[in-house]
């Protein structure tokens, strides 16, 4: 290729608007192609061959480590004998993609409405327990919610 330089010049010190469209290997000709491995732009077969010798697949950035949440102890309203979900736990549930996906299930929505519409706490508890025994999808969903908010008893076990 006669119009392709045999030596690779040093990259220009300032990137003007035209230079952004130049081959990243020779910095002379406009780029036409993209390396399938690292996506660097090049202009010709000789530039690709030169680049291929040194090309490495970019290492993907590792996702940041998820902070470990401390288990949230159960809070019980002694007068009512009920578990209380804290504002922090509501926030976690509200922003959990997995829980939000589960709540899109119309069957689970209907079941939750049925439980919530029971006339009193005793009836709600019976309906909840029945749903947990008879509907495996609902049981899995409830377990995911409890794990999401780290609800545990004094022994570190999930407690419903």
XYZ file of N, CA and C in Angstrom:
480
model
N 0.862 -1.186 0.000
C 0.000 0.000 0.000
C 0.893 1.229 0.000
N 0.974 1.947 -1.122
C 1.900 3.059 -1.263
C 1.499 4.289 -0.496
N 0.187 4.545 -0.354
C -0.212 5.751 0.356
C -0.228 5.541 1.871
N 0.134 4.372 2.329
C 0.172 4.108 3.770
C 1.603 4.246 4.252
N 1.855 5.015 5.280
C 3.231 5.218 5.745
C 3.807 3.935 6.323
N 5.108 3.737 6.138
C 5.745 2.538 6.661
C 6.087 2.687 8.138
N 6.268 3.906 8.593
C 6.521 4.100 10.016
C 5.308 4.801 10.631
N 5.092 4.523 11.866
C 3.934 5.101 12.545
C 4.365 6.371 13.249
N 3.809 7.512 12.839
C 4.210 8.769 13.481
C 3.642 8.854 14.896
N 4.261 9.710 15.689
C 3.767 9.950 17.044
C 2.396 10.598 16.967
N 1.503 10.286 17.885
C 0.186 10.901 17.854
C 0.281 12.403 18.056
N -0.592 13.162 17.422
C -0.551 14.611 17.567
C -0.797 15.011 19.017
N -0.233 16.154 19.390
C -0.349 16.576 20.779
C -1.733 17.120 21.108
N -2.427 17.644 20.129
C -3.774 18.139 20.416
C -4.768 17.435 19.506
N -5.884 17.068 20.018
C -6.913 16.376 19.258
C -7.885 17.386 18.672
N -7.703 17.728 17.416
C -8.647 18.601 16.722
C -9.828 17.778 16.250
N -10.853 18.435 15.696
C -12.032 17.689 15.268
C -11.738 16.667 14.181
N -10.823 16.959 13.259
C -10.494 16.020 12.198
C -9.714 14.829 12.745
N -8.799 15.092 13.695
C -7.945 14.037 14.213
C -8.735 12.965 14.956
N -9.898 13.286 15.437
C -10.720 12.291 16.128
C -11.183 11.209 15.161
N -11.175 11.501 13.846
C -11.612 10.532 12.847
C -10.446 9.793 12.204
N -9.242 10.011 12.685
C -8.069 9.360 12.114
C -7.889 7.959 12.686
N -7.214 7.136 11.908
C -6.830 5.796 12.339
C -6.064 5.898 13.657
N -6.403 5.082 14.612
C -5.742 5.134 15.920
C -4.377 4.453 15.887
N -4.057 3.786 14.776
C -2.763 3.114 14.668
C -1.744 4.035 14.013
N -2.053 4.519 12.777
C -1.083 5.357 12.050
C -1.306 6.852 12.275
N -2.477 7.245 12.693
C -2.812 8.656 12.940
C -2.690 9.521 11.685
N -2.802 8.884 10.475
C -2.660 9.632 9.229
C -3.955 9.580 8.420
N -4.440 8.395 8.166
C -5.627 8.215 7.317
C -6.895 8.157 8.171
N -8.029 8.502 7.580
C -9.298 8.380 8.314
C -9.571 6.906 8.633
N -10.131 6.652 9.804
C -10.438 5.255 10.157
C -11.646 4.779 9.357
N -11.644 3.471 9.035
C -12.748 2.862 8.280
C -13.277 1.632 8.996
N -12.484 1.039 9.854
C -12.834 -0.246 10.464
C -12.669 -0.172 11.984
N -13.197 -1.208 12.622
C -13.079 -1.292 14.080
C -12.611 -2.699 14.435
N -11.614 -2.792 15.309
C -11.092 -4.086 15.747
C -12.206 -4.853 16.470
N -12.420 -6.109 16.089
C -13.489 -6.877 16.728
C -13.186 -7.249 18.180
N -11.929 -7.166 18.575
C -11.559 -7.536 19.941
C -11.625 -6.344 20.894
N -10.914 -5.265 20.560
C -10.824 -4.131 21.489
C -11.563 -2.887 21.001
N -12.077 -2.947 19.772
C -12.867 -1.877 19.172
C -12.074 -0.615 18.819
N -10.758 -0.718 18.785
C -9.967 0.432 18.336
C -10.222 0.625 16.841
N -10.232 1.852 16.391
C -10.509 2.142 14.980
C -9.204 2.212 14.192
N -9.237 1.604 12.971
C -8.054 1.585 12.113
C -8.475 1.791 10.662
N -7.480 2.017 9.787
C -7.787 2.395 8.403
C -7.508 1.327 7.366
N -6.635 0.361 7.663
C -6.191 -0.534 6.596
C -5.720 -1.871 7.163
N -5.470 -2.803 6.247
C -4.962 -4.118 6.637
C -3.589 -3.987 7.304
N -2.643 -3.194 6.748
C -1.341 -3.077 7.418
C -1.482 -2.536 8.852
N -2.363 -1.565 9.055
C -2.551 -1.042 10.417
C -3.154 -2.119 11.322
N -4.106 -2.866 10.784
C -4.716 -3.924 11.580
C -3.678 -4.971 11.958
N -2.832 -5.364 10.977
C -1.801 -6.365 11.271
C -0.843 -5.853 12.348
N -0.473 -4.594 12.261
C 0.407 -3.993 13.262
C -0.273 -3.996 14.640
N -1.524 -3.651 14.646
C -2.276 -3.581 15.904
C -2.527 -4.974 16.485
N -2.834 -5.942 15.612
C -3.217 -7.284 16.042
C -2.141 -7.939 16.899
N -0.869 -7.612 16.622
C 0.232 -8.191 17.384
C 0.173 -7.794 18.863
N -0.360 -6.614 19.142
C -0.384 -6.093 20.519
C -1.778 -6.071 21.128
N -2.776 -6.409 20.322
C -4.165 -6.259 20.763
C -4.506 -7.214 21.903
N -5.151 -6.685 22.878
C -5.676 -7.515 23.964
C -7.107 -7.083 24.233
N -7.888 -8.050 24.603
C -9.282 -7.737 24.922
C -9.281 -6.933 26.213
N -9.992 -5.802 26.219
C -10.007 -5.015 27.448
C -10.665 -5.806 28.570
N -10.059 -5.727 29.727
C -10.651 -6.426 30.867
C -11.882 -5.670 31.333
N -12.997 -6.378 31.427
C -14.198 -5.686 31.893
C -14.025 -5.269 33.340
N -14.581 -4.124 33.635
C -14.500 -3.644 35.009
C -15.371 -4.544 35.876
N -14.823 -4.986 36.966
C -15.587 -5.821 37.884
C -16.651 -4.959 38.553
N -17.834 -5.516 38.767
C -18.843 -4.731 39.460
C -18.372 -4.446 40.879
N -18.738 -3.294 41.410
C -18.298 -2.993 42.763
C -18.870 -4.015 43.737
N -18.106 -4.357 44.756
C -18.616 -5.341 45.706
C -19.865 -4.803 46.406
N -20.831 -5.686 46.571
C -22.052 -5.293 47.269
C -21.759 -5.234 48.761
N -22.124 -4.129 49.399
C -21.873 -4.064 50.833
C -22.737 -5.101 51.540
N -22.154 -5.736 52.522
C -22.902 -6.709 53.303
C -23.775 -5.958 54.294
N -25.058 -6.248 54.229
C -25.963 -5.620 55.180
C -26.036 -6.478 56.426
N -26.058 -5.828 57.520
C -26.238 -6.536 58.772
C -27.677 -7.006 58.868
N -27.909 -8.201 59.417
C -29.285 -8.640 59.595
C -30.055 -7.652 60.472
N -31.284 -7.410 60.089
C -32.131 -6.498 60.842
C -32.904 -7.312 61.864
N -32.717 -7.014 63.141
C -33.469 -7.792 64.124
C -34.959 -7.500 63.982
N -35.750 -8.491 64.330
C -37.195 -8.302 64.288
C -37.621 -7.315 65.358
N -38.512 -6.438 64.994
C -39.075 -5.499 65.957
C -40.523 -5.924 66.162
N -40.882 -6.146 67.386
C -42.225 -6.603 67.689
C -42.939 -5.533 68.498
N -44.149 -5.209 68.073
C -45.008 -4.317 68.849
C -45.622 -5.188 69.935
N -45.132 -5.031 71.162
C -45.564 -5.877 72.276
C -47.064 -5.801 72.509
N -47.642 -4.607 72.417
C -49.071 -4.443 72.671
C -49.910 -5.179 71.632
N -49.478 -5.137 70.381
C -50.246 -5.750 69.299
C -49.759 -7.164 68.972
N -48.530 -7.502 69.389
C -47.977 -8.805 69.045
C -47.692 -8.948 67.565
N -47.289 -7.860 66.899
C -47.034 -7.866 65.465
C -45.586 -7.487 65.193
N -45.087 -7.978 64.064
C -43.787 -7.526 63.599
C -43.975 -6.173 62.934
N -42.988 -5.309 63.104
C -43.049 -3.970 62.512
C -41.930 -3.848 61.486
N -42.288 -3.463 60.278
C -41.299 -3.232 59.228
C -40.867 -1.774 59.327
N -39.551 -1.564 59.427
C -39.026 -0.204 59.587
C -39.099 0.563 58.271
N -38.927 1.877 58.352
C -38.895 2.706 57.139
C -37.733 2.302 56.235
N -36.594 1.946 56.834
C -35.445 1.496 56.042
C -35.782 0.220 55.277
N -36.496 -0.693 55.935
C -36.877 -1.941 55.274
C -37.880 -1.681 54.146
N -38.833 -0.785 54.365
C -39.760 -0.410 53.291
C -38.983 0.171 52.111
N -38.004 1.004 52.409
C -37.199 1.619 51.350
C -36.500 0.533 50.523
N -35.910 -0.440 51.210
C -35.215 -1.533 50.524
C -36.182 -2.295 49.626
N -37.356 -2.618 50.152
C -38.347 -3.354 49.359
C -38.815 -2.529 48.165
N -39.046 -1.249 48.395
C -39.550 -0.366 47.350
C -38.559 -0.253 46.186
N -37.275 -0.356 46.482
C -36.254 -0.160 45.454
C -35.604 -1.460 44.988
N -36.115 -2.593 45.408
C -35.562 -3.878 44.990
C -36.136 -4.262 43.629
N -35.263 -4.424 42.659
C -35.710 -4.809 41.312
C -36.385 -6.177 41.340
N -35.859 -7.093 42.137
C -36.426 -8.435 42.203
C -37.837 -8.414 42.788
N -38.035 -7.637 43.828
C -39.365 -7.543 44.450
C -40.328 -6.843 43.496
N -39.876 -5.805 42.851
C -40.741 -5.085 41.900
C -41.166 -6.001 40.751
N -40.229 -6.850 40.287
C -40.581 -7.819 39.233
C -41.659 -8.773 39.731
N -41.484 -9.260 40.951
C -42.471 -10.184 41.520
C -43.842 -9.551 41.648
N -43.873 -8.284 41.991
C -45.155 -7.595 42.177
C -45.878 -7.329 40.858
N -45.219 -7.546 39.740
C -45.886 -7.395 38.440
C -46.782 -8.599 38.129
N -46.600 -9.684 38.854
C -47.385 -10.897 38.630
C -48.812 -10.659 39.115
N -49.773 -10.680 38.199
C -51.161 -10.362 38.560
C -51.733 -11.365 39.555
N -51.288 -12.630 39.492
C -51.776 -13.627 40.439
C -51.302 -13.313 41.859
N -50.023 -12.905 41.987
C -49.515 -12.522 43.309
C -50.204 -11.251 43.799
N -50.454 -10.318 42.896
C -51.174 -9.098 43.283
C -52.539 -9.445 43.867
N -53.262 -10.333 43.191
C -54.596 -10.721 43.653
C -54.526 -11.404 45.015
N -53.567 -12.282 45.194
C -53.408 -12.985 46.464
C -53.093 -12.004 47.594
N -52.228 -11.042 47.330
C -51.889 -10.037 48.345
C -53.128 -9.209 48.690
N -53.922 -8.854 47.675
C -55.169 -8.111 47.933
C -56.128 -8.929 48.798
N -56.242 -10.226 48.501
C -57.119 -11.098 49.287
C -56.686 -11.134 50.748
N -55.402 -11.287 50.969
C -54.885 -11.329 52.345
C -55.144 -10.001 53.034
N -54.835 -8.914 52.335
C -54.990 -7.585 52.925
C -56.446 -7.229 53.205
N -57.379 -7.787 52.448
C -58.789 -7.421 52.622
C -59.504 -8.253 53.685
N -58.789 -9.161 54.322
C -59.417 -9.931 55.405
C -59.881 -8.973 56.495
N -60.984 -9.318 57.188
C -61.598 -8.374 58.124
C -60.781 -8.050 59.376
N -59.864 -8.925 59.784
C -59.086 -8.644 60.997
C -57.728 -9.337 60.920
N -56.865 -9.050 61.894
C -55.510 -9.594 61.888
C -55.494 -11.113 61.929
N -56.381 -11.696 62.715
C -56.431 -13.151 62.848
C -56.771 -13.798 61.497
N -57.759 -13.252 60.807
C -58.149 -13.777 59.493
C -57.022 -13.564 58.475
N -56.346 -12.403 58.548
C -55.219 -12.146 57.645
C -54.107 -13.164 57.873
N -53.814 -13.427 59.134
C -52.746 -14.379 59.445
C -53.109 -15.777 58.935
N -54.355 -16.198 59.130
C -54.772 -17.517 58.626
C -54.670 -17.585 57.102
N -55.112 -16.523 56.421
C -55.066 -16.499 54.949
C -53.625 -16.491 54.462
N -52.760 -15.743 55.136
C -51.340 -15.706 54.783
C -50.719 -17.088 54.947
N -50.964 -17.724 56.080
C -50.405 -19.056 56.319
C -50.910 -20.065 55.301
N -52.193 -19.981 54.954
C -52.755 -20.884 53.943
C -52.094 -20.652 52.581
N -51.895 -19.394 52.229
C -51.264 -19.069 50.941
C -49.819 -19.566 50.909
N -49.111 -19.432 52.018
C -47.728 -19.897 52.074
C -47.648 -21.412 51.908
N -48.631 -22.144 52.453
C -48.646 -23.609 52.330
C -49.075 -24.070 50.938
N -50.027 -23.358 50.343
C -50.634 -23.863 49.107
C -50.060 -23.267 47.815
N -49.351 -22.163 47.919
C -48.861 -21.501 46.697
C -47.346 -21.358 46.758
N -46.616 -22.264 46.100
C -45.147 -22.215 46.161
C -44.565 -20.908 45.627
N -45.177 -20.327 44.585
C -44.669 -19.058 44.049
C -44.784 -17.945 45.088
N -45.883 -17.912 45.796
C -46.081 -16.904 46.831
C -45.079 -17.124 47.967
N -44.878 -18.380 48.356
C -43.920 -18.684 49.427
C -42.510 -18.225 49.045
N -42.122 -18.455 47.794
C -40.798 -18.019 47.322
C -40.721 -16.496 47.338
N -41.781 -15.832 46.896
C -41.808 -14.367 46.879
C -41.654 -13.805 48.298
N -42.391 -14.364 49.251
C -42.313 -13.891 50.643
C -40.911 -14.126 51.194
N -40.338 -15.281 50.890
C -38.980 -15.562 51.365
C -37.985 -14.558 50.786
N -38.140 -14.223 49.494
C -37.256 -13.226 48.875
C -37.401 -11.870 49.563
N -38.640 -11.494 49.885
C -38.848 -10.216 50.576
C -38.149 -10.220 51.926
N -38.302 -11.305 52.678
C -37.673 -11.373 53.994
C -36.153 -11.375 53.897
N -35.628 -12.080 52.910
C -34.171 -12.063 52.712
C -33.704 -10.674 52.302
N -34.476 -10.017 51.443
C -34.108 -8.683 50.962
C -33.960 -7.695 52.112
N -34.833 -7.779 53.081
C -34.763 -6.826 54.198
C -34.039 -7.416 55.404
N -33.435 -8.604 55.196
C -32.611 -9.233 56.233
C -33.375 -9.427 57.533
N -34.580 -9.901 57.443
C -35.364 -10.159 58.652
C -34.945 -11.514 59.200
N -34.454 -11.492 60.421
C -34.010 -12.730 61.063
C -34.457 -12.738 62.515
N -34.514 -13.941 63.080
C -34.808 -14.019 64.505
C -33.506 -13.981 65.295
N -33.590 -14.205 66.585
C -32.394 -14.095 67.432
C -31.336 -15.159 67.121
N -31.720 -16.215 66.381
C -30.774 -17.255 66.006
C -30.219 -17.095 64.600
N -30.609 -16.014 63.927
C -30.137 -15.776 62.574
C -30.941 -16.489 61.498
N -32.099 -17.032 61.851
C -32.967 -17.703 60.884
C -34.092 -16.787 60.438
N -34.535 -16.994 59.191
C -35.709 -16.252 58.741
C -36.876 -16.636 59.623
N -37.653 -15.649 59.987
C -38.793 -15.912 60.857
C -40.024 -15.280 60.257
N -41.017 -16.081 59.991
C -42.267 -15.558 59.419
C -43.311 -15.481 60.518
